[in-house]
């Protein structure tokens, strides 16, 4: 992690990645994961429209097909070397926060593939393939 001025930045690496989604669909994905005991930490980015970062295990080995599927659904994948803000950072649009309780020191991270599957499941019911 890097700290600079009023920011705490997580460097994605071989252990952690992040999937950035619109808050509405992010809520559906997080619910899908949680009922399957796969929910993990979520960073809430400020601004409108709201965006969430679902922290996951590494996406370094993700297939190009899965990355394209995420992108087609409006999701961004932050992989090896990307900096993502963590609470209590302040960015241009305001303060960054956690969804729910502050996670444990070493929180469970859902597998990246589970987040891809959850996003596909909740969007396919809406007619997206």
CSV table of C-alpha atoms in Angstrom, one decimal:
chain,number,residue,atom,x,y,z
A,1,UNK,CA,0.0,0.0,0.0
A,2,UNK,CA,1.1,3.5,-0.7
A,3,UNK,CA,0.1,6.6,1.3
A,4,UNK,CA,0.3,10.0,-0.3
A,5,UNK,CA,-1.2,13.2,1.2
A,6,UNK,CA,-4.8,12.3,1.8
A,7,UNK,CA,-4.8,9.0,-0.1
A,8,UNK,CA,-4.3,5.4,0.8
A,9,UNK,CA,-3.6,3.4,-2.4
A,10,UNK,CA,-3.7,-0.3,-2.8
A,11,UNK,CA,-1.4,-1.7,-5.5
A,12,UNK,CA,-3.0,-4.6,-7.2
A,13,UNK,CA,-0.7,-7.6,-7.4
A,14,UNK,CA,-0.5,-11.4,-7.6
A,15,UNK,CA,-2.8,-11.6,-4.5
A,16,UNK,CA,-5.4,-9.0,-5.0
A,17,UNK,CA,-7.3,-7.3,-7.9
A,18,UNK,CA,-10.4,-5.2,-8.1
A,19,UNK,CA,-13.5,-5.2,-10.3
A,20,UNK,CA,-15.1,-1.7,-10.7
A,21,UNK,CA,-18.8,-1.6,-11.3
A,22,UNK,CA,-21.7,0.8,-11.3
A,23,UNK,CA,-23.1,0.8,-7.7
A,24,UNK,CA,-26.5,-0.6,-8.8
A,25,UNK,CA,-25.2,-3.7,-10.5
A,26,UNK,CA,-22.4,-3.9,-7.9
A,27,UNK,CA,-25.1,-4.3,-5.3
A,28,UNK,CA,-26.7,-7.2,-7.2
A,29,UNK,CA,-23.3,-8.8,-7.7
A,30,UNK,CA,-22.4,-8.4,-4.0
A,31,UNK,CA,-25.7,-9.9,-3.0
A,32,UNK,CA,-25.3,-12.9,-5.3
A,33,UNK,CA,-21.8,-13.5,-3.9
A,34,UNK,CA,-22.9,-13.0,-0.2
A,35,UNK,CA,-25.8,-15.5,-0.4
A,36,UNK,CA,-23.2,-18.0,-1.6
A,37,UNK,CA,-20.8,-17.2,1.2
A,38,UNK,CA,-18.4,-15.5,-1.3
A,39,UNK,CA,-18.9,-11.8,-0.4
A,40,UNK,CA,-15.8,-9.8,0.2
A,41,UNK,CA,-14.7,-6.3,0.8
A,42,UNK,CA,-16.2,-3.5,-1.3
A,43,UNK,CA,-14.8,0.0,-1.7
A,44,UNK,CA,-17.4,2.7,-2.4
A,45,UNK,CA,-16.2,5.5,-4.6
A,46,UNK,CA,-17.8,8.9,-4.3
A,47,UNK,CA,-19.7,10.7,-7.0
A,48,UNK,CA,-22.6,10.3,-9.2
A,49,UNK,CA,-23.2,7.9,-10.7
A,50,UNK,CA,-21.7,5.8,-7.9
A,51,UNK,CA,-19.1,3.1,-8.5
A,52,UNK,CA,-17.9,0.2,-6.4
A,53,UNK,CA,-14.7,-1.7,-6.3
A,54,UNK,CA,-15.2,-5.3,-5.4
A,55,UNK,CA,-11.8,-6.6,-4.1
A,56,UNK,CA,-11.0,-10.1,-5.4
A,57,UNK,CA,-8.2,-12.6,-5.6
A,58,UNK,CA,-5.8,-12.0,-8.4
A,59,UNK,CA,-7.1,-11.6,-11.9
A,60,UNK,CA,-3.7,-11.9,-13.4
A,61,UNK,CA,-4.5,-15.3,-15.0
A,62,UNK,CA,-7.9,-14.2,-16.2
A,63,UNK,CA,-8.8,-15.2,-19.7
A,64,UNK,CA,-9.3,-12.5,-22.3
A,65,UNK,CA,-12.8,-13.7,-22.8
A,66,UNK,CA,-13.7,-13.0,-19.1
A,67,UNK,CA,-12.1,-9.5,-19.3
A,68,UNK,CA,-14.1,-8.8,-22.4
A,69,UNK,CA,-17.4,-10.1,-20.8
A,70,UNK,CA,-16.8,-7.8,-17.8
A,71,UNK,CA,-16.0,-4.8,-20.1
A,72,UNK,CA,-19.2,-5.4,-22.1
A,73,UNK,CA,-21.2,-5.1,-18.9
A,74,UNK,CA,-19.5,-1.8,-17.9
A,75,UNK,CA,-17.0,-3.3,-15.5
A,76,UNK,CA,-13.3,-2.4,-15.3
A,77,UNK,CA,-10.8,-4.9,-14.0
A,78,UNK,CA,-7.8,-3.5,-12.1
A,79,UNK,CA,-5.0,-6.0,-12.3
A,80,UNK,CA,-1.3,-6.2,-11.6
A,81,UNK,CA,0.2,-2.8,-10.8
A,82,UNK,CA,-3.0,-0.7,-10.8
A,83,UNK,CA,-3.4,1.7,-7.9
A,84,UNK,CA,-6.9,1.8,-6.4
A,85,UNK,CA,-8.0,4.1,-3.5
A,86,UNK,CA,-8.9,2.6,-0.1
A,87,UNK,CA,-10.7,4.4,2.7
A,88,UNK,CA,-10.2,6.9,4.2
A,89,UNK,CA,-8.8,8.4,0.9
A,90,UNK,CA,-10.2,11.6,-0.5
A,91,UNK,CA,-10.3,11.8,-4.3
A,92,UNK,CA,-11.6,14.6,-6.6
A,93,UNK,CA,-15.3,13.6,-6.0
A,94,UNK,CA,-15.1,13.2,-2.3
A,95,UNK,CA,-14.3,10.6,0.4
A,96,UNK,CA,-13.8,6.9,-0.3
A,97,UNK,CA,-15.6,4.5,2.1
A,98,UNK,CA,-16.2,0.8,2.8
A,99,UNK,CA,-19.6,-0.9,2.1
A,100,UNK,CA,-20.6,-2.1,5.5
A,101,UNK,CA,-18.1,-2.8,8.3
A,102,UNK,CA,-14.4,-2.2,7.9
A,103,UNK,CA,-12.9,-5.6,6.7
A,104,UNK,CA,-10.6,-7.6,8.9
A,105,UNK,CA,-6.8,-7.2,8.5
A,106,UNK,CA,-6.6,-10.1,6.1
A,107,UNK,CA,-10.2,-10.3,4.7
A,108,UNK,CA,-11.5,-13.1,2.5
A,109,UNK,CA,-11.3,-12.2,-1.2
A,110,UNK,CA,-13.7,-13.9,-3.5
A,111,UNK,CA,-12.1,-15.6,-6.5
A,112,UNK,CA,-12.1,-13.4,-9.5
A,113,UNK,CA,-13.9,-16.0,-11.5
A,114,UNK,CA,-16.8,-15.9,-8.9
A,115,UNK,CA,-17.2,-12.2,-9.5
A,116,UNK,CA,-17.3,-12.8,-13.3
A,117,UNK,CA,-19.9,-15.5,-12.8
A,118,UNK,CA,-22.0,-13.4,-10.5
A,119,UNK,CA,-21.9,-10.5,-12.9
A,120,UNK,CA,-22.9,-12.8,-15.8
A,121,UNK,CA,-25.7,-14.3,-13.7
A,122,UNK,CA,-27.3,-11.0,-12.6
A,123,UNK,CA,-27.0,-9.4,-16.1
A,124,UNK,CA,-28.2,-12.4,-18.1
A,125,UNK,CA,-31.5,-12.2,-16.2
A,126,UNK,CA,-31.7,-8.7,-17.5
A,127,UNK,CA,-31.2,-9.9,-21.1
A,128,UNK,CA,-27.4,-9.2,-21.5
A,129,UNK,CA,-25.2,-12.1,-22.7
